[in-house]
Amino acid sequence: ETEGTIVAVLAGTMFRVELANKHRVLAHISGKMRKRFIRLTTGDRVKLQMSPYDIDKARIVYRLG
């Protein structure tokens, strides 16, 4: 898990997120956030889960603010 900031909102609940080391990943919303209708906008800080196999994709699991 890592933290990042949403840079761009894309179609289909996809987001471009910038990590602390300036690396940008493509992220989608987790099922619980989609179920609870959590809204995300540009500039929100989020907690991400990333796979060690593909470091260009992630899943957003929590909105920090």
Backbone as ProteinMPNN parsed JSONL, in Angstrom:
{"seq_chain_A": "ETEGTIVAVLAGTMFRVELANKHRVLAHISGKMRKRFIRLTTGDRVKLQMSPYDIDKARIVYRLG", "coords_chain_A": {"N_chain_A": [[0.836, -1.193, 0.0], [0.389, 2.272, -0.693], [0.535, 5.894, -0.833], [-0.998, 8.562, -2.703], [-1.698, 11.317, -5.008], [-4.534, 12.42, -6.739], [-4.356, 13.222, -10.09], [-5.641, 13.39, -12.57], [-8.961, 12.873, -13.765], [-10.389, 10.196, -15.359], [-12.345, 8.485, -17.908], [-14.837, 6.031, -17.031], [-14.547, 5.502, -14.237], [-11.792, 5.618, -13.768], [-8.555, 6.766, -12.808], [-5.762, 9.023, -12.9], [-2.991, 8.854, -10.989], [-0.565, 10.424, -8.99], [2.347, 9.439, -7.397], [4.383, 9.764, -4.385], [7.015, 9.748, -5.22], [6.942, 10.959, -7.678], [6.09, 9.246, -9.69], [3.652, 8.194, -12.006], [0.561, 6.49, -11.985], [-2.061, 4.358, -13.28], [-5.204, 4.156, -11.946], [-8.005, 2.433, -10.465], [-11.27, 2.441, -8.879], [-11.917, 0.68, -5.853], [-14.153, -2.045, -5.041], [-15.746, -1.638, -2.679], [-15.674, 1.158, -2.368], [-16.942, 1.925, -4.687], [-19.443, 0.832, -4.254], [-20.367, 2.314, -2.067], [-20.585, 4.818, -3.181], [-18.456, 6.737, -3.139], [-17.098, 9.82, -3.813], [-14.55, 11.057, -5.907], [-12.183, 13.571, -6.651], [-10.018, 15.752, -8.583], [-6.923, 16.359, -7.033], [-7.438, 15.139, -4.608], [-6.125, 13.227, -1.896], [-5.202, 9.857, -1.806], [-5.287, 6.406, -0.746], [-3.528, 3.682, -2.005], [-3.498, 0.367, -3.399], [-1.026, -1.618, -4.709], [0.216, -3.892, -7.174], [3.075, -6.019, -7.146], [3.768, -7.035, -9.584], [2.856, -5.467, -11.702], [3.637, -2.317, -11.976], [2.438, -0.08, -12.981], [-0.242, 0.079, -12.632], [-2.984, 0.409, -10.306], [-5.117, 0.099, -7.363], [-7.6, 2.038, -5.891], [-8.244, 2.369, -2.518], [-8.967, 3.935, -0.358], [-10.013, 7.211, 0.575], [-8.176, 9.958, 1.516], [-8.469, 12.691, 1.691]], "CA_chain_A": [[0.0, 0.0, 0.0], [1.094, 3.538, -0.783], [-0.352, 7.047, -0.943], [-0.764, 9.405, -3.864], [-2.624, 12.418, -5.243], [-5.211, 12.302, -8.028], [-3.946, 14.266, -11.03], [-6.641, 13.5, -13.629], [-10.114, 11.977, -13.714], [-10.6, 9.62, -16.682], [-13.638, 7.834, -18.094], [-15.01, 4.692, -16.481], [-14.029, 5.486, -12.86], [-10.341, 5.462, -13.77], [-7.887, 7.977, -12.36], [-4.311, 9.103, -13.024], [-2.541, 9.189, -9.641], [0.876, 10.671, -8.868], [2.881, 8.986, -6.113], [5.312, 10.692, -3.741], [8.269, 9.772, -5.983], [6.596, 11.548, -8.988], [5.681, 8.199, -10.632], [2.211, 8.246, -12.239], [-0.053, 5.184, -12.223], [-3.467, 4.327, -13.642], [-5.872, 3.516, -10.809], [-9.458, 2.333, -10.489], [-11.878, 2.426, -7.544], [-12.216, -0.645, -5.327], [-15.58, -2.375, -5.004], [-16.417, -1.015, -1.531], [-15.829, 2.591, -2.639], [-17.946, 2.025, -5.745], [-20.729, 0.483, -3.641], [-20.769, 3.401, -1.16], [-20.639, 6.053, -3.975], [-17.438, 7.694, -2.687], [-16.722, 10.688, -4.929], [-13.147, 11.462, -5.946], [-11.914, 14.66, -7.581], [-8.612, 16.106, -8.753], [-6.307, 16.928, -5.839], [-7.68, 14.302, -3.423], [-5.092, 12.27, -1.519], [-5.812, 8.538, -1.718], [-4.45, 5.256, -0.406], [-3.548, 2.752, -3.127], [-2.903, -0.959, -3.328], [-0.335, -1.886, -5.964], [0.765, -5.226, -7.356], [4.501, -5.997, -7.491], [3.939, -7.544, -10.942], [2.579, -4.395, -12.654], [3.759, -1.096, -11.17], [1.767, 1.02, -13.66], [-1.67, 0.031, -12.308], [-3.251, 0.349, -8.87], [-6.515, 0.138, -6.942], [-7.822, 3.031, -4.834], [-8.995, 1.721, -1.459], [-9.364, 4.859, 0.696], [-9.791, 8.641, 0.285], [-7.626, 10.626, 2.692], [-8.98, 14.066, 1.745]], "C_chain_A": [[0.874, 1.247, 0.0], [0.071, 4.66, -0.913], [0.017, 7.868, -2.16], [-1.821, 10.489, -3.97], [-3.22, 12.255, -6.634], [-4.851, 13.505, -8.898], [-5.014, 14.483, -12.097], [-7.747, 12.473, -13.414], [-10.388, 11.512, -15.137], [-11.966, 8.934, -16.742], [-13.664, 6.461, -17.424], [-14.429, 4.508, -15.099], [-12.538, 5.139, -12.799], [-9.711, 6.811, -13.442], [-6.395, 7.88, -12.633], [-3.819, 9.633, -11.676], [-1.024, 9.35, -9.641], [1.332, 10.288, -7.468], [3.87, 10.01, -5.567], [6.627, 10.808, -4.513], [8.061, 10.262, -7.422], [6.267, 10.52, -10.064], [4.164, 8.251, -10.774], [1.69, 6.86, -12.59], [-1.507, 5.378, -12.638], [-4.191, 3.542, -12.559], [-7.375, 3.47, -11.03], [-9.977, 2.209, -9.063], [-12.141, 0.986, -7.12], [-13.736, -0.829, -5.216], [-16.341, -1.713, -3.869], [-16.655, 0.473, -1.767], [-16.885, 2.815, -3.72], [-19.35, 1.778, -5.177], [-21.265, 1.621, -2.772], [-20.826, 4.769, -1.843], [-19.694, 7.132, -3.437], [-16.978, 8.498, -3.897], [-15.262, 11.108, -4.802], [-12.968, 12.558, -6.991], [-10.407, 14.906, -7.666], [-8.082, 16.787, -7.494], [-6.536, 16.119, -4.573], [-6.484, 13.398, -3.169], [-5.775, 10.928, -1.274], [-4.788, 7.495, -1.297], [-4.637, 4.213, -1.502], [-3.0, 1.389, -2.735], [-2.298, -1.237, -4.694], [0.191, -3.316, -5.983], [2.257, -5.128, -7.672], [4.764, -6.443, -8.932], [3.711, -6.476, -12.003], [2.56, -3.08, -11.886], [3.109, 0.112, -11.835], [0.27, 1.062, -13.378], [-1.848, -0.12, -10.809], [-4.754, 0.349, -8.624], [-6.634, 1.129, -5.788], [-8.721, 2.391, -3.783], [-9.493, 2.688, -0.396], [-9.089, 6.293, 0.256], [-9.351, 9.328, 1.562], [-8.088, 12.08, 2.789], [-8.406, 14.948, 0.69]], "O_chain_A": [[1.946, 1.278, 0.605], [-1.121, 4.404, -1.082], [1.166, 7.882, -2.601], [-2.724, 10.577, -3.138], [-2.501, 11.983, -7.595], [-5.022, 14.654, -8.492], [-5.273, 15.62, -12.493], [-7.504, 11.36, -12.947], [-10.598, 12.335, -16.028], [-12.654, 8.822, -15.727], [-12.628, 5.815, -17.275], [-13.865, 3.453, -14.809], [-12.088, 4.449, -11.883], [-10.266, 7.863, -13.761], [-5.823, 6.791, -12.604], [-4.189, 10.734, -11.268], [-0.295, 8.536, -10.207], [0.774, 10.753, -6.474], [4.157, 11.011, -6.224], [7.282, 11.849, -4.467], [8.9, 10.014, -8.288], [6.172, 10.876, -11.238], [3.457, 8.342, -9.771], [2.292, 6.143, -13.389], [-2.107, 6.422, -12.381], [-3.84, 2.396, -12.28], [-7.95, 4.338, -11.686], [-9.215, 1.907, -8.145], [-12.545, 0.162, -7.94], [-14.494, 0.138, -5.292], [-17.471, -1.267, -4.068], [-17.71, 0.998, -1.411], [-17.634, 3.789, -3.666], [-20.315, 2.432, -5.572], [-22.471, 1.867, -2.741], [-21.083, 5.775, -1.183], [-20.08, 8.292, -3.297], [-16.523, 7.93, -4.89], [-14.801, 11.47, -3.72], [-13.532, 12.483, -8.082], [-9.629, 14.33, -6.906], [-8.723, 17.689, -6.954], [-5.894, 16.382, -3.556], [-5.895, 12.862, -4.108], [-6.809, 10.868, -0.61], [-3.583, 7.678, -1.47], [-5.764, 3.897, -1.883], [-2.148, 1.274, -1.853], [-2.972, -1.109, -5.717], [0.561, -3.874, -4.95], [2.662, -4.227, -8.406], [5.865, -6.248, -9.446], [4.293, -6.549, -13.086], [1.575, -2.764, -11.218], [3.21, 1.222, -11.314], [-0.419, 1.976, -13.83], [-1.002, -0.69, -10.12], [-5.554, 0.565, -9.535], [-5.868, 1.069, -4.827], [-9.817, 1.927, -4.095], [-10.357, 2.322, 0.401], [-8.061, 6.569, -0.362], [-10.056, 9.292, 2.571], [-8.094, 12.642, 3.884], [-8.747, 16.129, 0.619]]}, "name": "protein", "num_of_chains": 1, "seq": "ETEGTIVAVLAGTMFRVELANKHRVLAHISGKMRKRFIRLTTGDRVKLQMSPYDIDKARIVYRLG"}
